Short mmCIF file of C-alpha atoms and ligand atoms in Angstrom, two decimals:
data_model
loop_
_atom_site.label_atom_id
_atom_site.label_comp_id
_atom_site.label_asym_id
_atom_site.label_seq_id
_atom_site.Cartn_x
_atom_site.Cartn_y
_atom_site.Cartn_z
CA UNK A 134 69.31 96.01 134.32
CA UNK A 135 67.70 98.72 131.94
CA UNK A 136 67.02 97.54 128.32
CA UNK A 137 65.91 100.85 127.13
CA UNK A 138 68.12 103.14 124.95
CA UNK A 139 68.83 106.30 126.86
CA UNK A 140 67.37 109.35 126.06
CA UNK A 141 69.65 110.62 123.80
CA UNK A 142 69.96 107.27 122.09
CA UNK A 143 66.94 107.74 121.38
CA UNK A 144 67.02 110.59 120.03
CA UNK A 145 69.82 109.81 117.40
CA UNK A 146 67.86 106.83 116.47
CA UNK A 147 65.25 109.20 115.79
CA UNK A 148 66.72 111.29 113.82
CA UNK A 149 68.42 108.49 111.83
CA UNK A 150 64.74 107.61 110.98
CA UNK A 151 63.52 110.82 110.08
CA UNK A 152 66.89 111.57 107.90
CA UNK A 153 66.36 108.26 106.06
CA UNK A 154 62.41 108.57 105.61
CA UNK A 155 63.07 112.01 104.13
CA UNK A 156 66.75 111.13 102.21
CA UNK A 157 65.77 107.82 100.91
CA UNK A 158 63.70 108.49 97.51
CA UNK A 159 62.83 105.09 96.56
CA UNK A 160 63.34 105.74 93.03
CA UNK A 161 66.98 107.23 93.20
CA UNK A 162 67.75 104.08 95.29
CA UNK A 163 66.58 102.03 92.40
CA UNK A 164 68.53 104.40 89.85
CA UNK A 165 71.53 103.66 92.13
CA UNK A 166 71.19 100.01 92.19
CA UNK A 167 70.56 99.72 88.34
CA UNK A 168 73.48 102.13 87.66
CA UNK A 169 75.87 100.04 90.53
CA UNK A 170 76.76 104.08 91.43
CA UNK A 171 77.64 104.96 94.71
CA UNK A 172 74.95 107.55 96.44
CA UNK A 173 77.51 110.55 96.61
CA UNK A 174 75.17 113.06 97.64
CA UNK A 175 72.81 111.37 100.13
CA UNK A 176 76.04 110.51 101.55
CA UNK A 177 77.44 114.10 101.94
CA UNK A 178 74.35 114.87 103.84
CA UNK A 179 74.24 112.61 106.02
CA UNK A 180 78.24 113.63 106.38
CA UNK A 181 76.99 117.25 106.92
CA UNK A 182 74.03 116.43 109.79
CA UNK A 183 76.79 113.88 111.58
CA UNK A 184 75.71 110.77 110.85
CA UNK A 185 79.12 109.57 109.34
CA UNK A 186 81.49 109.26 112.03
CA UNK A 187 79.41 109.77 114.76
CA UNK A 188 81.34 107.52 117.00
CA UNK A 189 84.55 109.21 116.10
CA UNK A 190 85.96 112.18 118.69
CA UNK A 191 84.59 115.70 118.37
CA UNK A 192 88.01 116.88 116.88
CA UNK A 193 87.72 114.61 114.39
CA UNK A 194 84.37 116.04 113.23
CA UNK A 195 82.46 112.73 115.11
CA UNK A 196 79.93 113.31 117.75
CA UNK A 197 81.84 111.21 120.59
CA UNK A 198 79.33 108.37 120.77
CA UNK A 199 79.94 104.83 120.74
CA UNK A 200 79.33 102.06 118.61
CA UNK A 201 75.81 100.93 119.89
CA UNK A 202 74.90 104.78 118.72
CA UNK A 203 76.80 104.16 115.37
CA UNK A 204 74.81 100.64 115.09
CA UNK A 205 71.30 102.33 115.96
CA UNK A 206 72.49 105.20 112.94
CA UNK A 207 73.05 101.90 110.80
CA UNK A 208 70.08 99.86 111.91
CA UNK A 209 67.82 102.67 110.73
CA UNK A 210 69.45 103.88 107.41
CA UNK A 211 68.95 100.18 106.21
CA UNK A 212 65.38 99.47 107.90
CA UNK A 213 64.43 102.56 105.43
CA UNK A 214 66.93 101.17 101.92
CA UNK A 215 69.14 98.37 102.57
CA UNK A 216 71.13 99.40 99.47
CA UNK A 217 71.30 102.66 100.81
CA UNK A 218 72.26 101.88 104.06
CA UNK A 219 74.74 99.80 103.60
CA UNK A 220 77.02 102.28 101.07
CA UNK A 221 76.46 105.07 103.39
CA UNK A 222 77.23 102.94 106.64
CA UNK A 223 80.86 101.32 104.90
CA UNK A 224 81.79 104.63 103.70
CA UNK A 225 84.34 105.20 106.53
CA UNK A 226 84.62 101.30 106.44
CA UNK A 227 87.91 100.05 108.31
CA UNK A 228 88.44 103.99 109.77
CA UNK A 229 88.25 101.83 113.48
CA UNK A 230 91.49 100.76 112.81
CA UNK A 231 93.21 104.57 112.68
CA UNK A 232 91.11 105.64 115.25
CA UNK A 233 92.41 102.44 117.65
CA UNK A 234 96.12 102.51 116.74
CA UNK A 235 96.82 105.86 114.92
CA UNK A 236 98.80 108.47 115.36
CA UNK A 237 97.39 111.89 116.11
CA UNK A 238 98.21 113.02 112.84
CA UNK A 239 96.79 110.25 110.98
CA UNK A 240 94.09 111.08 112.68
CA UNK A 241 93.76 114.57 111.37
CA UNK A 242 94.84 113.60 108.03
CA UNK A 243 92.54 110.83 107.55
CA UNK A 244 89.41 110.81 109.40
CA UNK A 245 88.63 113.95 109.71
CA UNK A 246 87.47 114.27 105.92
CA UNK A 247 85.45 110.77 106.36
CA UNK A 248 82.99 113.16 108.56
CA UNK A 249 83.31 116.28 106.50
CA UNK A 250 82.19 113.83 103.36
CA UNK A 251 85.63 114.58 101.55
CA UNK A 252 87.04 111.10 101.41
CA UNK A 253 85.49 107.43 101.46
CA UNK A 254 87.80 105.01 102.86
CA UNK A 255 88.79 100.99 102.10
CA UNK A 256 90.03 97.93 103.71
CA UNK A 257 92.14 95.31 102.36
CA UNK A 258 92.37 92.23 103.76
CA UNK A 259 91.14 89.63 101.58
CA UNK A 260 93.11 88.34 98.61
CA UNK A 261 92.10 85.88 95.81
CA UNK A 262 94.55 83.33 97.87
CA UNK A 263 93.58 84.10 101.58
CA UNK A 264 90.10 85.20 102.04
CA UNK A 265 88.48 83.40 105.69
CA UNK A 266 92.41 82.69 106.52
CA UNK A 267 94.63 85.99 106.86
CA UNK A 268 97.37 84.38 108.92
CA UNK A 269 99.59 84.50 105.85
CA UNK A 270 99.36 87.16 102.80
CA UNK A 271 101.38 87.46 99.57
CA UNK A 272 100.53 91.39 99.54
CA UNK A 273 104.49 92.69 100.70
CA UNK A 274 105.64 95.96 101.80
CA UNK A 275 109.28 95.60 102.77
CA UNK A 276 111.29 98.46 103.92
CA UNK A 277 113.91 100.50 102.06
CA UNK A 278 115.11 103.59 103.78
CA UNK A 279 112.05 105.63 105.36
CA UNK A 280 109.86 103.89 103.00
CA UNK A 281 107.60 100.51 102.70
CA UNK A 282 107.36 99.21 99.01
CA UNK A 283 104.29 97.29 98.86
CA UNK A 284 103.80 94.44 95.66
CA UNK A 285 100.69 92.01 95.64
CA UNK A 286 97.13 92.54 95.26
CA UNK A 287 93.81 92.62 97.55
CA UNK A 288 90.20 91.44 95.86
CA UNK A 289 86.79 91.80 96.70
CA UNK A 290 87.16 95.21 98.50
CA UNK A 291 84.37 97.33 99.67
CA UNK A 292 84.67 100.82 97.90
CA UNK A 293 87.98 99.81 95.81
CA UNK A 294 87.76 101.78 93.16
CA UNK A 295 86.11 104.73 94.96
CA UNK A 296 88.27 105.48 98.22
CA UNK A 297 90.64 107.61 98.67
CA UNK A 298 93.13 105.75 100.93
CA UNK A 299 93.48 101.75 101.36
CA UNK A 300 94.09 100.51 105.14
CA UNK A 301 95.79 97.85 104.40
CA UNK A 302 97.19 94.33 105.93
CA UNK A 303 100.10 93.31 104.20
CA UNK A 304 103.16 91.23 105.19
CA UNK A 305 106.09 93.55 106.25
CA UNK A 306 108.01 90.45 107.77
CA UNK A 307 107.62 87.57 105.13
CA UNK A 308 110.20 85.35 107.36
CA UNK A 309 108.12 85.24 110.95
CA UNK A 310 106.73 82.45 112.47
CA UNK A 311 103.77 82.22 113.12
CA UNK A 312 103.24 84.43 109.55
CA UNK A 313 100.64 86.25 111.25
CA UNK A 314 103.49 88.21 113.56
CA UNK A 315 105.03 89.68 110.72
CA UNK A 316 102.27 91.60 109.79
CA UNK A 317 101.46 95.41 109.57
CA UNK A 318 98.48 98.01 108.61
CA UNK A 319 99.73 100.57 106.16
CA UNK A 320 98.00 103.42 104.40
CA UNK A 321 97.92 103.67 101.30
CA UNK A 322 96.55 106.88 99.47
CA UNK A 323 95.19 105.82 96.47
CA UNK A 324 96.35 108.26 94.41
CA UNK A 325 100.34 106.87 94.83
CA UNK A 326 102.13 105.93 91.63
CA UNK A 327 101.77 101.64 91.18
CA UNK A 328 98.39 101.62 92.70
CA UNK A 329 95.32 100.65 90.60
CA UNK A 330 91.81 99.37 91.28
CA UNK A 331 89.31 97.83 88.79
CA UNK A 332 86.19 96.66 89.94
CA UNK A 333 85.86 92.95 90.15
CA UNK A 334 82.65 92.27 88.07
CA UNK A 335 78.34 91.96 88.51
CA UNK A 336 77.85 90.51 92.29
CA UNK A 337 74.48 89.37 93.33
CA UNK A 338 73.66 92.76 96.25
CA UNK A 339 75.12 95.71 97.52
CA UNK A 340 75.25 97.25 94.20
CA UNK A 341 75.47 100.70 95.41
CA UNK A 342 78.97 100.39 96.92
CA UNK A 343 82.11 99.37 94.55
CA UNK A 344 84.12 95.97 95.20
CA UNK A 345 87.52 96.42 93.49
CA UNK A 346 90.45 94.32 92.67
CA UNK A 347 93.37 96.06 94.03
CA UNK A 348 96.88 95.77 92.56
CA UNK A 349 99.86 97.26 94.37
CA UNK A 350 102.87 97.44 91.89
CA UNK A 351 106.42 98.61 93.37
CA UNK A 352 103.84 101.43 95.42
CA UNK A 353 105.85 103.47 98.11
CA UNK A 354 104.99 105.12 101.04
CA UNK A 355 106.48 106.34 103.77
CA UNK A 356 107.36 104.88 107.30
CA UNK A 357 104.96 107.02 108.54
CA UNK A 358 102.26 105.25 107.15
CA UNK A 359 102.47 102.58 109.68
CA UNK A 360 99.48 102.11 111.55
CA UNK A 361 99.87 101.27 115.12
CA UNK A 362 103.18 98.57 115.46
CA UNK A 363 105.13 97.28 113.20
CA UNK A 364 104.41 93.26 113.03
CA UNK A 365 101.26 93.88 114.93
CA UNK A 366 98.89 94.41 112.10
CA UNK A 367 97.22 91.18 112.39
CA UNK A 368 95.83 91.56 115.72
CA UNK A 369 94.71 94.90 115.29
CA UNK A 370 92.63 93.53 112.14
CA UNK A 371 90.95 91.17 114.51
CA UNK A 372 89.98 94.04 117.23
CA UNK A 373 88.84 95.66 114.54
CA UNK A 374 86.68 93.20 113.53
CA UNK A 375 85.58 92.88 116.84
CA UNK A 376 84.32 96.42 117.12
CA UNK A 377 82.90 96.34 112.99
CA UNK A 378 81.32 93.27 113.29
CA UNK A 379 78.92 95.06 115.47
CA UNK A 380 78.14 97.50 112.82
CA UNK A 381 77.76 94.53 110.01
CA UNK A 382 75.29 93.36 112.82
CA UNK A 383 73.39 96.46 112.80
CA UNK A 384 73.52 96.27 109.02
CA UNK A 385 71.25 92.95 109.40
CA UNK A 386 68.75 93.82 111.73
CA UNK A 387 67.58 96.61 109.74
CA UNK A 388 67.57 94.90 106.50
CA UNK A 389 65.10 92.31 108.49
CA UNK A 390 63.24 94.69 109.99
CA UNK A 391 62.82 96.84 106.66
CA UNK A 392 61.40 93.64 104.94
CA UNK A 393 59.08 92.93 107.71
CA UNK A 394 57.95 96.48 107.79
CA UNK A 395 56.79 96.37 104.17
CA UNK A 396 55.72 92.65 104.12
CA UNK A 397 53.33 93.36 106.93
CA UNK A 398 52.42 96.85 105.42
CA UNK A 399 51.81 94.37 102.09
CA UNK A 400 49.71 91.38 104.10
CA UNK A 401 47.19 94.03 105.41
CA UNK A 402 46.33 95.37 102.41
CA UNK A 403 46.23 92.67 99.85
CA UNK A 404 42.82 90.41 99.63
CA UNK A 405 42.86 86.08 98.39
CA UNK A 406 39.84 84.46 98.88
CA UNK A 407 37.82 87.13 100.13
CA UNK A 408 40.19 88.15 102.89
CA UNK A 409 42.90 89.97 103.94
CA UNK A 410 46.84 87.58 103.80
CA UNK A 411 46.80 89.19 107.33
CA UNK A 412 43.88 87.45 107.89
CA UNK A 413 44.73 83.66 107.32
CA UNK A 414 46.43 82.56 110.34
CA UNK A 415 49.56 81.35 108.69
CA UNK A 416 50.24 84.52 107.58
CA UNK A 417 50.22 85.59 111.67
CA UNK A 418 52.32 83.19 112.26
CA UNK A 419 54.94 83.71 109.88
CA UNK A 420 54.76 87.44 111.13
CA UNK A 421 54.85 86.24 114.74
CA UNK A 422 58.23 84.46 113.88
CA UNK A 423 59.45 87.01 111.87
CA UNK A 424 58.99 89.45 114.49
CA UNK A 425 60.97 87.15 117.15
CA UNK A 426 63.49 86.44 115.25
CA UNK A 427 64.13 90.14 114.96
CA UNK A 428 64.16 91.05 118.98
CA UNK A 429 66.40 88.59 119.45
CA UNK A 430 69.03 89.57 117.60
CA UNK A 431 68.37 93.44 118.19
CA UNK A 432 68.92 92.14 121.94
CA UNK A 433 72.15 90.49 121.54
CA UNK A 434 73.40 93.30 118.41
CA UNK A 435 72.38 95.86 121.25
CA UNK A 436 74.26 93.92 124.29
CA UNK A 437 77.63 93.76 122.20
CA UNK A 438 77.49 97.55 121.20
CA UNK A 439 76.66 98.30 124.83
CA UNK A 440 79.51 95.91 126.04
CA UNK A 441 82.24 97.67 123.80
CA UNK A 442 81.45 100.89 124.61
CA UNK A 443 82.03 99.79 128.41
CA UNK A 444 85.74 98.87 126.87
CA UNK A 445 84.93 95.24 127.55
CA UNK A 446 85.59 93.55 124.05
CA UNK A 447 83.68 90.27 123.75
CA UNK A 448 84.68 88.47 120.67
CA UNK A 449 82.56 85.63 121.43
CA UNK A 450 79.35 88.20 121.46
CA UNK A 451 80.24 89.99 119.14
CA UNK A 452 80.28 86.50 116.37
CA UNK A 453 76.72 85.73 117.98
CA UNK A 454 75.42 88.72 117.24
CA UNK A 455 77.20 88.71 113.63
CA UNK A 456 76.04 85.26 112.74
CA UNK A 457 72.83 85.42 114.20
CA UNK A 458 71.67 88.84 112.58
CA UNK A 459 73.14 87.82 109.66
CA UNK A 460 70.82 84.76 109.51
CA UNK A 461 67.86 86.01 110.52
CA UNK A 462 68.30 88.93 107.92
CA UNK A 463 68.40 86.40 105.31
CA UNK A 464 65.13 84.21 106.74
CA UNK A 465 63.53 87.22 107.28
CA UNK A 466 63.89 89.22 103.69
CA UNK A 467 63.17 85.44 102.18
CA UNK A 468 59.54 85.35 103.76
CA UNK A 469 59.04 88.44 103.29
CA UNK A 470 59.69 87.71 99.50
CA UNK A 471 57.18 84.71 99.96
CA UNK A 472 54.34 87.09 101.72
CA UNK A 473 54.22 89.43 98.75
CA UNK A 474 54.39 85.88 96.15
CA UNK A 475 54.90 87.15 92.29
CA UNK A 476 55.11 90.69 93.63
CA UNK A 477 57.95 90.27 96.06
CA UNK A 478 59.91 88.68 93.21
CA UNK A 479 60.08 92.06 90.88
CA UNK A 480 62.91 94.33 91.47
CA UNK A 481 60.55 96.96 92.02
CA UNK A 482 59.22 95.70 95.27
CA UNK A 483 62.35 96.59 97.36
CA UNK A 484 61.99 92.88 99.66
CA UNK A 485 63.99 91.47 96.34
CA UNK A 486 66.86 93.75 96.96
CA UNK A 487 66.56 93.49 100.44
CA UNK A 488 66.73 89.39 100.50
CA UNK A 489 69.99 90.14 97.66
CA UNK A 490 71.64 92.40 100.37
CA UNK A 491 70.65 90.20 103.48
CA UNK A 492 73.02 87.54 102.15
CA UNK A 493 76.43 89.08 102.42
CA UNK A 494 75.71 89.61 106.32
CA UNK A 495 76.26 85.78 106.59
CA UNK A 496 79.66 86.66 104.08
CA UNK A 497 81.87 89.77 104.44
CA UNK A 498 83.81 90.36 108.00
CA UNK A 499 83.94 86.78 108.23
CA UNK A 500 81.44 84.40 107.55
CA UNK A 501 79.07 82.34 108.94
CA UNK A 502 81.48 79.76 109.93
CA UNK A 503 84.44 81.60 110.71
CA UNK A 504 81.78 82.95 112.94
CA UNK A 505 80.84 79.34 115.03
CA UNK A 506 85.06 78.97 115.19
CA UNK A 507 85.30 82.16 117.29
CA UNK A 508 81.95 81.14 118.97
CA UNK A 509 83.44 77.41 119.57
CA UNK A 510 87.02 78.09 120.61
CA UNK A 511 85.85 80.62 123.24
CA UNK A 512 83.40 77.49 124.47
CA UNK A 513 86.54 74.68 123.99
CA UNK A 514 89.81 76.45 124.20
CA UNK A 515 92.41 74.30 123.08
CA UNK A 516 91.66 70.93 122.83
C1 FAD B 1294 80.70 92.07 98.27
C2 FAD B 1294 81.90 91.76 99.11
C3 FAD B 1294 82.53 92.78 99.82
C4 FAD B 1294 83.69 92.51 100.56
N1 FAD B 1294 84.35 93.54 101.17
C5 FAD B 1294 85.59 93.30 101.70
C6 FAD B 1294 86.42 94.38 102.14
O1 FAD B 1294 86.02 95.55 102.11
N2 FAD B 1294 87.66 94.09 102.59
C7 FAD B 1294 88.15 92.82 102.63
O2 FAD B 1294 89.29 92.64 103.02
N3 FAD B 1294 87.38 91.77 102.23
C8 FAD B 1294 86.12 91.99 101.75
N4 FAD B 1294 85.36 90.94 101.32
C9 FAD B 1294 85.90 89.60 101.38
C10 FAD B 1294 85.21 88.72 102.42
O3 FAD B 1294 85.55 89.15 103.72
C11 FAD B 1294 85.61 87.27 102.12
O4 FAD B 1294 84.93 86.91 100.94
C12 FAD B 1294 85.27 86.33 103.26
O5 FAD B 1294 86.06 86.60 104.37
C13 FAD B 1294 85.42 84.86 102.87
O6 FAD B 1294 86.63 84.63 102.21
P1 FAD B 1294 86.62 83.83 100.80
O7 FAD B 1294 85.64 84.50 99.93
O8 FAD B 1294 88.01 83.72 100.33
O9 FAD B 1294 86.04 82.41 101.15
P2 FAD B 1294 86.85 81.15 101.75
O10 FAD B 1294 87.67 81.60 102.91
O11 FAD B 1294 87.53 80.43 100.67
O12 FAD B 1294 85.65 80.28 102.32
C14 FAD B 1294 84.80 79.49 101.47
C15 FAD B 1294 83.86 78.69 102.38
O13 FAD B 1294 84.64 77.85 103.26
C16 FAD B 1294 84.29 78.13 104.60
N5 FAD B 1294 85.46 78.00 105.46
C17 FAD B 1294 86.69 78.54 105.28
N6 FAD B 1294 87.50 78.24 106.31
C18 FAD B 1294 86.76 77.49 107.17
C19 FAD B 1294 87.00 76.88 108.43
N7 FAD B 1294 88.18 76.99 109.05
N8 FAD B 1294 86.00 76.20 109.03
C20 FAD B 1294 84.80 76.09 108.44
N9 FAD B 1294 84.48 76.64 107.24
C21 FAD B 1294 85.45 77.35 106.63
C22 FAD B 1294 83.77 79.56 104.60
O14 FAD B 1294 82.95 79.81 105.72
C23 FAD B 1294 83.01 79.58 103.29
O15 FAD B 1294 81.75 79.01 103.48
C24 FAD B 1294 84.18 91.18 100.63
C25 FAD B 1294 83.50 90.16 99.95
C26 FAD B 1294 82.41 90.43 99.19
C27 FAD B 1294 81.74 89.31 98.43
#
């Protein structure tokens, strides 16, 4: 057993670092977050040096690695912003899916222009009716000809009103039983008469990437749209998520690690009582846990990457790294909030946003719960 990155890992998490240190101007972050504007050209650098994509093929304009080199990219793009991170690391959000069960032209059509910074992409899953449970949707797309027509909506989805293409779960078989075998991914390009996108409103982090309502209104596409099988859809959602919850994972540890970077940067320099906050011993301690509480879950985050690159998909690993990054983040950001006191409070101070984005780690790709139910039913089967 090794635990160190390879070389070249490594390497690209160096350069992730350096790219973010140099990229990430801590007042256009704050510009971005006040404006809720997406960081379009931070993003089509980071498109141009490789960092989008970089676990998609060569042809594709990715730099065949894996997802524990993706999740190192992610890790240190939101150690440096969290805000930042995160819009630049869901740009290509839900791509997996094509790349899994495309065709070779999808492929080339789609993805390609996700790593040439030409196109941001969007997944729907969630709708106001069926958010933690997707075994059943009211989003159709029933067949007529060579076509799909697709009728319902999608809300609460990350770059809605931005992306140029949807990949989206719908029902193409409203009659199966169990619901969740008559389901299918579809693309839709955003641009196709019937489809509109509004954005759904203020939401507490993340402000740099859009949420949008999506409403789907008698939209047609053609057959060839299908991704993967037909009536298959819903199981390639969840291997999807298996592979994605990975990078939400990586989205975690480097919001923790960013707010423990600056709150020990912060206890070292400021002076109470005649001494340094590093000096009091509680302050050690809550460092000390902080700390932990970060190698951990960089461990297991690192172990699932590592395991899915092997092509050994481990669902159960994949939720404990998901739910237990996710919490940390949040513990993490929220003492780091308390080590600064007032000053960790203004907007300023980045730990606020940080602690803001930490939360929807424990929310989007399933949440905390959904989490423990993979965790449990791989411990219980059926009972
Ligand atoms: C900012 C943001 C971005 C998002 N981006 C996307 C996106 O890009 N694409 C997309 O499709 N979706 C997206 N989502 C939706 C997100 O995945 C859902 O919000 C999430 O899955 C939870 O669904 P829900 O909000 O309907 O909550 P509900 O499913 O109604 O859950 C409410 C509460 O009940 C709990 N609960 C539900 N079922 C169980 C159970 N069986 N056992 C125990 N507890 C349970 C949940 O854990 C939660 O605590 C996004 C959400 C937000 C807020």
């Amino acid at each position: 057993m090794d635990f160190r990155l390879s070389n070249e890992q490594a390497a690209i998490q160096k350069a992730a670092e350096e790219f973010a240190k140099g990229e990430f101007d801590k007042d256009i972050a704050l510009e971005h977050e006040l404006a809720h504007s997406f960081p379009y050209d931070i993003w089509k650098k980071a498109c141009s040096l490789g960092f989008v994509g970089i676990h998609f093929p060569e042809e594709l304009g990715g730099q065949d690695y894996g997802v524990l080199e993706n999740a190192l990219v992610v890790e240190a793009f939101c150690r440096q912003d969290s805000g930042l991170g995160i819009a630049l690391s869901l740009a290509d959000f839900a791509s997996e899916i094509i790349l899994r069960f495309g065709t070779q032209e999808q492929k080339q059509k789609y993805l390609t222009p996700l790593t040439r910074g030409e196109a941001i992409s969007s997944g729907g899953f969630t709708e106001p009716d069926h958010g933690s449970d997707i075994t059943f949707l009211n989003t159709s797309a029933l067949k007529e000809g060579t076509e799909y027509v697709i009728n319902g909506g999608k809300t609460f989805i990350t770059n809605g009103t931005i992306s140029q293409y949807v990949i989206l779960l719908c029902q193409t078989d409203p009659e199966a039983t169990p619901t969740y075998r008559g389901q299918s991914v579809i693309i839709v390009d955003t641009d196709t008469p019937g489809f509109s996108a509004s954005d759904v409103g203020h939401k507490m982090g993340i402000k740099m990437t859009s949420t949008g309502e999506l409403v789907f209104n008698d939209v047609r596409v053609p057959e060839t749209n299908l991704v993967g099988k037909e009536n298959r859809g819903f199981y390639q959602v969840l291997e999807f998520f298996d592979e994605s919850r990975i990078e939400i994972a990586a989205q975690a540890l480097g919001i923790a690690q960013g707010a423990f970077d600056r709150a020990l940067a912060y206890t070292k320099e400021r002076t109470q009582f005649g001494k340094k906050l590093a000096q009091f011993q509680v302050t050690q301690h809550k460092l000390a846990d902080m700390l932990t509480k970060i190698e951990t879950a960089r461990l297991v985050v690192y172990k699932a990457g590592w395991k899915y690159d092997q092509g050994d998909l481990d669902a159960r690993l994949t939720s404990m790294a998901k739910m237990y990054a996710g919490r940390i983040a949040v513990e993490v950001a929220d003492e780091a909030i308390q080590l600064l006191g007032g000053y960790g409070y203004m907007l300023e101070n980045e730990v606020e946003r940080f602690y803001r984005d930490a939360k929807i780690m424990e929310i989007y790709e399933g949440t905390r719960e959904i989490q423990k139910n993979t965790i449990a039913s791989s411990i219980l089967g059926k009972l």
